[in-house]
PDB file of C-alpha atoms in Angstrom:
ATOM      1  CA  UNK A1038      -0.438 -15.678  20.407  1.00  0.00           C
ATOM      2  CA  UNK A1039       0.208 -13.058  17.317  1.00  0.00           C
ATOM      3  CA  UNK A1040      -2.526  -9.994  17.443  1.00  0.00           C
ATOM      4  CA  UNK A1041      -2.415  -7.760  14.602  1.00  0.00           C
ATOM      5  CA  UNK A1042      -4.247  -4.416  15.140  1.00  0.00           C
ATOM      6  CA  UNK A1043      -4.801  -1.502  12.587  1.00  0.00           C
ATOM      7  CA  UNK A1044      -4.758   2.484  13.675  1.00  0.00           C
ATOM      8  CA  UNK A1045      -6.770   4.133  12.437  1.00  0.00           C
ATOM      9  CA  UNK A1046      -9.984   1.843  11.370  1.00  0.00           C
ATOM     10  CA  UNK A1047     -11.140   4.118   8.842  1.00  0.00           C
ATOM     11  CA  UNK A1048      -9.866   7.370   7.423  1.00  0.00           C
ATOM     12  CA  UNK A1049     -10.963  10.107   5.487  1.00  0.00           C
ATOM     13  CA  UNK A1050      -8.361  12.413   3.093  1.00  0.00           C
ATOM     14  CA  UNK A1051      -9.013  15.060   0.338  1.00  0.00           C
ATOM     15  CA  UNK A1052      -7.558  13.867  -3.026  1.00  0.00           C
ATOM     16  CA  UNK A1053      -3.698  14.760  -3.085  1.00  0.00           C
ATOM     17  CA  UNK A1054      -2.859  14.265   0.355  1.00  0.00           C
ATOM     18  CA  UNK A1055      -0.303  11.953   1.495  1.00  0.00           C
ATOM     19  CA  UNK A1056      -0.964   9.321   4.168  1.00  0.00           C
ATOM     20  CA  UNK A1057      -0.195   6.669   6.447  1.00  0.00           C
ATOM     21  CA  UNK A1058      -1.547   3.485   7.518  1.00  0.00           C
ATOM     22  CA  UNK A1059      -0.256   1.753  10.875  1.00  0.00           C
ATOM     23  CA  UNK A1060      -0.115  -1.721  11.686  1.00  0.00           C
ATOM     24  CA  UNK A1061       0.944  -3.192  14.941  1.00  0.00           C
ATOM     25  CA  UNK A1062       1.965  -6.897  15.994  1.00  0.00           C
ATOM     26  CA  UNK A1063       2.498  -8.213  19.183  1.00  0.00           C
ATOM     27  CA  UNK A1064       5.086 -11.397  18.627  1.00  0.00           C
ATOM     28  CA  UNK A1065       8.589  -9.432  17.152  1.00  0.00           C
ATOM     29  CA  UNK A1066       9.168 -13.172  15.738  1.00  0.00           C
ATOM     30  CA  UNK A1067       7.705 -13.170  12.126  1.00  0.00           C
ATOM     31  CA  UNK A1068       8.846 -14.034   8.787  1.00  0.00           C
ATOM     32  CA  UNK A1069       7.318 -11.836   6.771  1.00  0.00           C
ATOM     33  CA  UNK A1070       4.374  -8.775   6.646  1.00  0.00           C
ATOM     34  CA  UNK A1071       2.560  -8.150   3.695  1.00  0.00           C
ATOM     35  CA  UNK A1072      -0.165  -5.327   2.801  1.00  0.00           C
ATOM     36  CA  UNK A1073      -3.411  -5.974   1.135  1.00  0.00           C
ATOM     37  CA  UNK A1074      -5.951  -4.058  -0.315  1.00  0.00           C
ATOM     38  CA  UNK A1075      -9.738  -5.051  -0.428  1.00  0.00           C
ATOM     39  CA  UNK A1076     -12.472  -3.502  -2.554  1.00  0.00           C
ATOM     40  CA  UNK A1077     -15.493  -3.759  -1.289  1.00  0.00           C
ATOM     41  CA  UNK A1078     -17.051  -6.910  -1.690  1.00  0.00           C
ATOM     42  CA  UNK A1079     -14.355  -8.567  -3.301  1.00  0.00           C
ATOM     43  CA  UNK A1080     -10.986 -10.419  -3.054  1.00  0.00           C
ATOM     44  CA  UNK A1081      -7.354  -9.216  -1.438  1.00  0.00           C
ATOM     45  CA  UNK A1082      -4.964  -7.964  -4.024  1.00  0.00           C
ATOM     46  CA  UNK A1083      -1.326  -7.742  -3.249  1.00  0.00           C
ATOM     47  CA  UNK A1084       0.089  -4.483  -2.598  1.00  0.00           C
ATOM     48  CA  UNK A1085       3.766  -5.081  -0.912  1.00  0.00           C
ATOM     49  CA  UNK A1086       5.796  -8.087   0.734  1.00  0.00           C
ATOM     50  CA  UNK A1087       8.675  -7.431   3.332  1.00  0.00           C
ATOM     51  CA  UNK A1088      10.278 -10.005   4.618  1.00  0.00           C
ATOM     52  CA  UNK A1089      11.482  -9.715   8.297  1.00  0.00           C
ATOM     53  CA  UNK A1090      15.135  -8.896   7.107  1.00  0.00           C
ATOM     54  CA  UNK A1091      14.056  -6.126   5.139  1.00  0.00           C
ATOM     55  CA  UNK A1092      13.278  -2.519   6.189  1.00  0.00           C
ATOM     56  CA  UNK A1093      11.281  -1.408   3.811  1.00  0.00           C
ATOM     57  CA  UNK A1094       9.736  -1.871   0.075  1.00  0.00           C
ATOM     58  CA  UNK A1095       8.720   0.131  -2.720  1.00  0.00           C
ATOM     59  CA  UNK A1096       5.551   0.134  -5.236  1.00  0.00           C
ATOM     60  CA  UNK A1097       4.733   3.269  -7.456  1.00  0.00           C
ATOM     61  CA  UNK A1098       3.390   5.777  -4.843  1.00  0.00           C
ATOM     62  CA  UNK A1099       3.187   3.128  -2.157  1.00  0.00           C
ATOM     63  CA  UNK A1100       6.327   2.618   0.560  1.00  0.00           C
ATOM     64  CA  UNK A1101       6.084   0.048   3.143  1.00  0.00           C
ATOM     65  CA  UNK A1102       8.216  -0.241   6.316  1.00  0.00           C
ATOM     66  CA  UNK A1103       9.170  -3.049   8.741  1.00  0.00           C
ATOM     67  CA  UNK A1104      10.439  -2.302  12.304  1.00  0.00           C
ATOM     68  CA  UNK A1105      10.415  -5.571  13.512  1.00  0.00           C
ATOM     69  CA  UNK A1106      11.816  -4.845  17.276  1.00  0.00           C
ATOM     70  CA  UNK A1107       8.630  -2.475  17.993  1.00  0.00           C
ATOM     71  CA  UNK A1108       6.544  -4.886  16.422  1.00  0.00           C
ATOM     72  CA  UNK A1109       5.377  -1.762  13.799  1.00  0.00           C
ATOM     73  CA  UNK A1110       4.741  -1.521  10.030  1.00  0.00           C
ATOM     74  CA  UNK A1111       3.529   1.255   8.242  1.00  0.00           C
ATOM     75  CA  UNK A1112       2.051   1.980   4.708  1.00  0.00           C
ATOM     76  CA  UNK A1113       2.747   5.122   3.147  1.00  0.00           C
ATOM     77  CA  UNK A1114       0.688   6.380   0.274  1.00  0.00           C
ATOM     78  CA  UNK A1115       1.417   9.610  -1.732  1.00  0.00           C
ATOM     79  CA  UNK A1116      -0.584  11.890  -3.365  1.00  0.00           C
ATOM     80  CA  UNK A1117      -3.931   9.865  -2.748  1.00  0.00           C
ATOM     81  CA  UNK A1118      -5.690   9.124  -5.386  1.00  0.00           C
ATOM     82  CA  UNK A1119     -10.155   8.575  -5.785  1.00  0.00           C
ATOM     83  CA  UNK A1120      -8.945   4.894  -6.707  1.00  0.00           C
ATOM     84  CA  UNK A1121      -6.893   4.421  -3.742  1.00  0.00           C
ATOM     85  CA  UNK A1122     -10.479   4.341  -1.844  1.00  0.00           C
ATOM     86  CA  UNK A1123     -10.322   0.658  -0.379  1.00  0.00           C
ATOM     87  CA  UNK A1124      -9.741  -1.246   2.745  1.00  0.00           C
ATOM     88  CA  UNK A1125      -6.228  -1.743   3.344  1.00  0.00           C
ATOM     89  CA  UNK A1126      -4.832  -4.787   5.847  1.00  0.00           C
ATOM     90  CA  UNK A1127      -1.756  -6.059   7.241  1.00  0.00           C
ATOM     91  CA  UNK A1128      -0.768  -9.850   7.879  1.00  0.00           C
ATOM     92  CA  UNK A1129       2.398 -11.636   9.028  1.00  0.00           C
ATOM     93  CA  UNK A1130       3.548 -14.747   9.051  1.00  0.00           C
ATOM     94  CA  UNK A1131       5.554 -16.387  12.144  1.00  0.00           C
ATOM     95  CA  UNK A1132       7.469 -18.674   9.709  1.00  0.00           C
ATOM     96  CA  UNK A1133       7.410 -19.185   5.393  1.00  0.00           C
ATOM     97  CA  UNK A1134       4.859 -22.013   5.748  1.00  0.00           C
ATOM     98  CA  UNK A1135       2.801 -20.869   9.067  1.00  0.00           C
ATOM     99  CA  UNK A1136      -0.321 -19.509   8.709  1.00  0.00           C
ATOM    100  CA  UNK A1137      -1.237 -15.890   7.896  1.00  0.00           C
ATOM    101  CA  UNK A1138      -2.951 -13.740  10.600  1.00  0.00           C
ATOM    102  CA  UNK A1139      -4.495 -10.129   9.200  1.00  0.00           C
ATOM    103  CA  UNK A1140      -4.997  -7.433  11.003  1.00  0.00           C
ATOM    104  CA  UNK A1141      -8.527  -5.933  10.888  1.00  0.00           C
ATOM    105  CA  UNK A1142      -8.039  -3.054   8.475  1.00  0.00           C
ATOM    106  CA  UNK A1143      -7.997   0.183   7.878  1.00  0.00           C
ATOM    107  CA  UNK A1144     -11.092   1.789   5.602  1.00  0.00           C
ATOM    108  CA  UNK A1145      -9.745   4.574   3.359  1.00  0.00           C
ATOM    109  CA  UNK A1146     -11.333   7.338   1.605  1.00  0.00           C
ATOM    110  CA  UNK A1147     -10.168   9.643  -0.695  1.00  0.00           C
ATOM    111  CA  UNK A1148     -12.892  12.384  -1.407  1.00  0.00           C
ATOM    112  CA  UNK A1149     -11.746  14.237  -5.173  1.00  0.00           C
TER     113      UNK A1149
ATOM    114  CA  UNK B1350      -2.597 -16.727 -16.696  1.00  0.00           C
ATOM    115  CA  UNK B1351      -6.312 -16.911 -15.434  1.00  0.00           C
ATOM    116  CA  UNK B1352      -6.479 -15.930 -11.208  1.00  0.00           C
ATOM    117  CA  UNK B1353      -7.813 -17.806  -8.622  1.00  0.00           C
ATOM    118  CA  UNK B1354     -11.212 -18.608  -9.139  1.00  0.00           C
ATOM    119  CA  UNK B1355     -14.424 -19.215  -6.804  1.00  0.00           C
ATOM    120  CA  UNK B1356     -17.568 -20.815  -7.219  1.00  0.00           C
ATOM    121  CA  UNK B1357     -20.331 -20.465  -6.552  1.00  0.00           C
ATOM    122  CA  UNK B1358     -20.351 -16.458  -5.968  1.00  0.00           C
ATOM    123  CA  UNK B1359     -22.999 -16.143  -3.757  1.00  0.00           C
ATOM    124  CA  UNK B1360     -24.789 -18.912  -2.022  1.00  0.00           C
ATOM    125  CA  UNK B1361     -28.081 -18.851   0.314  1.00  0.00           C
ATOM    126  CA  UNK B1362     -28.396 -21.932   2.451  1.00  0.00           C
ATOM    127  CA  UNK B1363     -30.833 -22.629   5.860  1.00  0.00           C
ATOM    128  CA  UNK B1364     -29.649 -23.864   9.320  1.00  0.00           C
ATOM    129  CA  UNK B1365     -28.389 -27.432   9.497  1.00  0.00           C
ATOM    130  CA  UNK B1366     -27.776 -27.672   5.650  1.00  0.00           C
ATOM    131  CA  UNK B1367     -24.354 -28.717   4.632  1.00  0.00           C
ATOM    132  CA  UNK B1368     -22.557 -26.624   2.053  1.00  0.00           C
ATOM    133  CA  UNK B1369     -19.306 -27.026  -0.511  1.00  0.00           C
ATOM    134  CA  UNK B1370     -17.124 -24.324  -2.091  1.00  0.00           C
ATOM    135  CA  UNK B1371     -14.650 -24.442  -4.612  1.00  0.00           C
ATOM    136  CA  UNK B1372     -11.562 -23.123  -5.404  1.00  0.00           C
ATOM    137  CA  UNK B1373      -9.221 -23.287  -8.429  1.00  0.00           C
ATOM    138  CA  UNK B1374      -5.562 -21.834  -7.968  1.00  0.00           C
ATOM    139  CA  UNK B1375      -3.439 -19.829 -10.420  1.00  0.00           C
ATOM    140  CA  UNK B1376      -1.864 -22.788 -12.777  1.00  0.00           C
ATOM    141  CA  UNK B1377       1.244 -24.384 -10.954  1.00  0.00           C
ATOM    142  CA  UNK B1378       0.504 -23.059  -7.717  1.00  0.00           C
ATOM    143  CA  UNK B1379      -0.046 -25.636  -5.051  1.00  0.00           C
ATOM    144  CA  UNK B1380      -0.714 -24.213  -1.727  1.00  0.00           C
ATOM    145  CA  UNK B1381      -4.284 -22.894  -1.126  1.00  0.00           C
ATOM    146  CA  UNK B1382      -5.431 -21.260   1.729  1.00  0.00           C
ATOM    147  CA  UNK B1383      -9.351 -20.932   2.702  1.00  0.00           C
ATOM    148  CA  UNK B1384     -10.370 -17.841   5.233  1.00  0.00           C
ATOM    149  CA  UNK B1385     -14.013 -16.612   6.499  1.00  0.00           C
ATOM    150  CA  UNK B1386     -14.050 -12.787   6.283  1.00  0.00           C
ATOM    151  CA  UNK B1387     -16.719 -11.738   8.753  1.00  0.00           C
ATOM    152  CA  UNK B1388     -17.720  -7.665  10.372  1.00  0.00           C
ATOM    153  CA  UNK B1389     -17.515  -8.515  13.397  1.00  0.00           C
ATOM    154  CA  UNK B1390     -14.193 -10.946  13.518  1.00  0.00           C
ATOM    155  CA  UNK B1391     -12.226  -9.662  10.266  1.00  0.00           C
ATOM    156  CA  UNK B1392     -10.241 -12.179   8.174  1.00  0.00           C
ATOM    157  CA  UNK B1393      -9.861 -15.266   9.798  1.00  0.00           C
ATOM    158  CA  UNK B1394      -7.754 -18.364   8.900  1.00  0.00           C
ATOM    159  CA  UNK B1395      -9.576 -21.849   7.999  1.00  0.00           C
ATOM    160  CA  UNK B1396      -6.855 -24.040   6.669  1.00  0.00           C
ATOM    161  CA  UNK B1397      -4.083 -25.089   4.173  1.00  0.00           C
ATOM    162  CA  UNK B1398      -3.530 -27.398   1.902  1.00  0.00           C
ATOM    163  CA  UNK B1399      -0.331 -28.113   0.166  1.00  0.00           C
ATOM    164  CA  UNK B1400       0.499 -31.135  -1.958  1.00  0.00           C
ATOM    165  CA  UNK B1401      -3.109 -32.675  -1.074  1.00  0.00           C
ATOM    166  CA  UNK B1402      -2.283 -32.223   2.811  1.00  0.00           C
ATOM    167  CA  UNK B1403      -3.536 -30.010   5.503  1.00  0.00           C
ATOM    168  CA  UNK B1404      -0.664 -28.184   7.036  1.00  0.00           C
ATOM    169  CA  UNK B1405      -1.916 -25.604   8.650  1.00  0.00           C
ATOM    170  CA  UNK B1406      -5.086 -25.296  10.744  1.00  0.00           C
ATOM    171  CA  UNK B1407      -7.228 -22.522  12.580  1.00  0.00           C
ATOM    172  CA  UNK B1408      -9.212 -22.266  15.036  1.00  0.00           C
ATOM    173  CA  UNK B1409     -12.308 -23.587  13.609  1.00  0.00           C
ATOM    174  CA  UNK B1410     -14.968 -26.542  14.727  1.00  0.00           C
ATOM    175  CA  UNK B1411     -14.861 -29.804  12.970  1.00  0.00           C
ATOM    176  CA  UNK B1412     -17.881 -28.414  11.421  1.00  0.00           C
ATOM    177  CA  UNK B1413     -15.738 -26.667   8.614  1.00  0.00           C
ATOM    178  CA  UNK B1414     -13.609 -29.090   6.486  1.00  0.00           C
ATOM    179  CA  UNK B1415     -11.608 -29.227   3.621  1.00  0.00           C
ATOM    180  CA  UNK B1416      -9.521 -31.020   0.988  1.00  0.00           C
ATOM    181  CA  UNK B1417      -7.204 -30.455  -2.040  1.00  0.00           C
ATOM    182  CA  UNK B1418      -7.398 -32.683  -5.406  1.00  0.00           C
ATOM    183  CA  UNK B1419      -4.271 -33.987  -7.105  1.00  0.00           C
ATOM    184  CA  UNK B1420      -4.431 -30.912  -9.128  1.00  0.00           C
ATOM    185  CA  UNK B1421      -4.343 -28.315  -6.453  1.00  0.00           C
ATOM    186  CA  UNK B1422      -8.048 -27.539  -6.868  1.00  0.00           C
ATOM    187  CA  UNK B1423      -9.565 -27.573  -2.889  1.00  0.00           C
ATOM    188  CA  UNK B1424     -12.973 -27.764  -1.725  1.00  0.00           C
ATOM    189  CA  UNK B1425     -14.171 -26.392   1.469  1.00  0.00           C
ATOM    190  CA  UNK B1426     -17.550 -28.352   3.396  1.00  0.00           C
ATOM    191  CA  UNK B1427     -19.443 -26.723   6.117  1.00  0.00           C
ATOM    192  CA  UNK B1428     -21.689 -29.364   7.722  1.00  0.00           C
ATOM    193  CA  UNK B1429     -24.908 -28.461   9.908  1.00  0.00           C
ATOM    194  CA  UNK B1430     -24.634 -25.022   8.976  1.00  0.00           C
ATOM    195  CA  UNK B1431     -25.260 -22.325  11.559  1.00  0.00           C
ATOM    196  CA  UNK B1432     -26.551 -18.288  11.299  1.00  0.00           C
ATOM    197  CA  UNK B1433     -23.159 -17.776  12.388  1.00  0.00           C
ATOM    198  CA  UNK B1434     -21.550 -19.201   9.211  1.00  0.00           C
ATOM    199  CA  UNK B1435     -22.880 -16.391   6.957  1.00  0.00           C
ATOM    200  CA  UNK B1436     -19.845 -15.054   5.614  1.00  0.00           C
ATOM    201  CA  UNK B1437     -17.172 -14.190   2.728  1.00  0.00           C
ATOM    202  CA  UNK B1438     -14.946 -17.051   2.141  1.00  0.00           C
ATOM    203  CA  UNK B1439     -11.689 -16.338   0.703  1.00  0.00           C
ATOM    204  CA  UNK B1440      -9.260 -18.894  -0.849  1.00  0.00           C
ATOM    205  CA  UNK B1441      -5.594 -17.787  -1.921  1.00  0.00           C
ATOM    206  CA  UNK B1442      -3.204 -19.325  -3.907  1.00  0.00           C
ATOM    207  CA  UNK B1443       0.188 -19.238  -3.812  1.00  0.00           C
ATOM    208  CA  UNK B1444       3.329 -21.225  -5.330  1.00  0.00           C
ATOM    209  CA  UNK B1445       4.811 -22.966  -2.295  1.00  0.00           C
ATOM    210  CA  UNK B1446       4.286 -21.625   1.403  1.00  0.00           C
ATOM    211  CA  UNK B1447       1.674 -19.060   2.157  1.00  0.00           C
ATOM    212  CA  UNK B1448       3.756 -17.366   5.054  1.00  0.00           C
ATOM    213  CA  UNK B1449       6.787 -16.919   2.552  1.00  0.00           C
ATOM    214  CA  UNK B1450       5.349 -15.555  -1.079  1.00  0.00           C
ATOM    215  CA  UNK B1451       3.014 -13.241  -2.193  1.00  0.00           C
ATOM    216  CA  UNK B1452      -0.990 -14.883  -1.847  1.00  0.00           C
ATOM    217  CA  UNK B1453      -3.023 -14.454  -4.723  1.00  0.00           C
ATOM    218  CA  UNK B1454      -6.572 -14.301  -3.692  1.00  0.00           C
ATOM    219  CA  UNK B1455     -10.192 -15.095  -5.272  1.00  0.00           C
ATOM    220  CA  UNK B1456     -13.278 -12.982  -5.677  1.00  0.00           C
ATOM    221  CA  UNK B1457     -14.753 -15.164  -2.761  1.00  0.00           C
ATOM    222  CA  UNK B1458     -17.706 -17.153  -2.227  1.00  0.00           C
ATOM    223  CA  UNK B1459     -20.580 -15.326  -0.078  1.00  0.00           C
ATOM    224  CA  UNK B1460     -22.535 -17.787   2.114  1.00  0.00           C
ATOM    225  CA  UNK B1461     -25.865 -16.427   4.006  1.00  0.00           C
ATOM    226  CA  UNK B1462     -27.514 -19.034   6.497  1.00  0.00           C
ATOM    227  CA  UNK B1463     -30.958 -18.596   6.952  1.00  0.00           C
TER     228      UNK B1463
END
């Protein structure tokens, strides 16, 4: 069975800093991992998609990467921003049309 | 092109009611996803429906139910409705297979059982 954990669960930086989610998964075997972000109280938005033959991928000030044989993913974000403030969560996928299993987030802060 | 839409927003129901939720997908997309989003157990998976079909299924009692129109709009039922139930539920949309594209998601429906 596919567990997705999050390190750390919430985090704290001063505006500027650079930082870097972790996400863990137990089963190597998955098609894809994707990173959300959720403001509070609302919907998932989108941030990055890697497929499992990928290493890594690329948004603006945001840079994903896949390590599929330690079963690790991480989400770098540079030069944090007030607006980055949000929950941030992993998911993979064990195949393109199996279901999607999220990790449990990570709660970032960026005090200005 | 509009996002995936939810309604109602925000819903207060008692113990044993039944309740439905809807969900409208981006135009042209035809797989939608439903998901409870709880503190305590995080984002959970409900079910899929592509093409009118369930195709994927969580781990969820017969209790929660579901079903997808001929134009990819999908409704979600939860019958005798328990404390337990009070939640965000999520729907995504997304063109073909949810484990393969990028899932565009709603502003969610929030349920409270009294």
């Amino acid at each position: 069975k596919q567990e997705v954990t999050q390190i750390p669960a919430a985090l704290s930086v001063p505006e500027g800093e650079n930082l870097v989610l972790n996400c863990s998964f137990t089963d190597s075997a998955i098609y894809n991992l994707q990173w959300f972000r959720q403001d509070p109280g609302k919907g998932l938005t989108s941030l990055l998609l890697i497929q499992s033959s990928q290493r890594e991928q690329t948004s603006g000030r945001l840079n994903a990467s896949l390590d599929k044989s330690s079963g690790r993913s991480t989400l770098y974000i540079a030069a944090s921003q007030p607006g980055d403030s949000a929950t941030y969560l992993c998911a993979v996928s064990r195949t393109s049309y199996d279901k999607v299993i999220f990790g449990p987030g990570t709660s970032l802060s960026v005090i200005p | 092109k509009a996002g995936v839409t939810q309604t109602p927003r925000y819903l207060i129901k008692t113990r044993g009611q039944q309740v439905t939720l809807s969900c409208s997908p981006i135009s042209g997309h035809r797989s939608v996803s439903w998901y409870q989003q709880t503190p305590g157990q995080g984002l959970q998976f409900l079910f899929e429906y592509f093409s009118e079909t369930q195709r994927n299924k969580g781990n969820f009692p017969g209790r929660f139910s579901g079903r997808q129109f001929s134009n990819s709009r999908s409704e979600m039922n939860v019958s005798t409705l328990e404390l337990g139930d009070s939640a965000l539920y999520l729907c995504a949309s997304s063109l073909i297979a949810l484990g393969q594209e990028t899932q565009y998601f709603g502003p969610g429906t929030r349920l409270l059982v009294l």
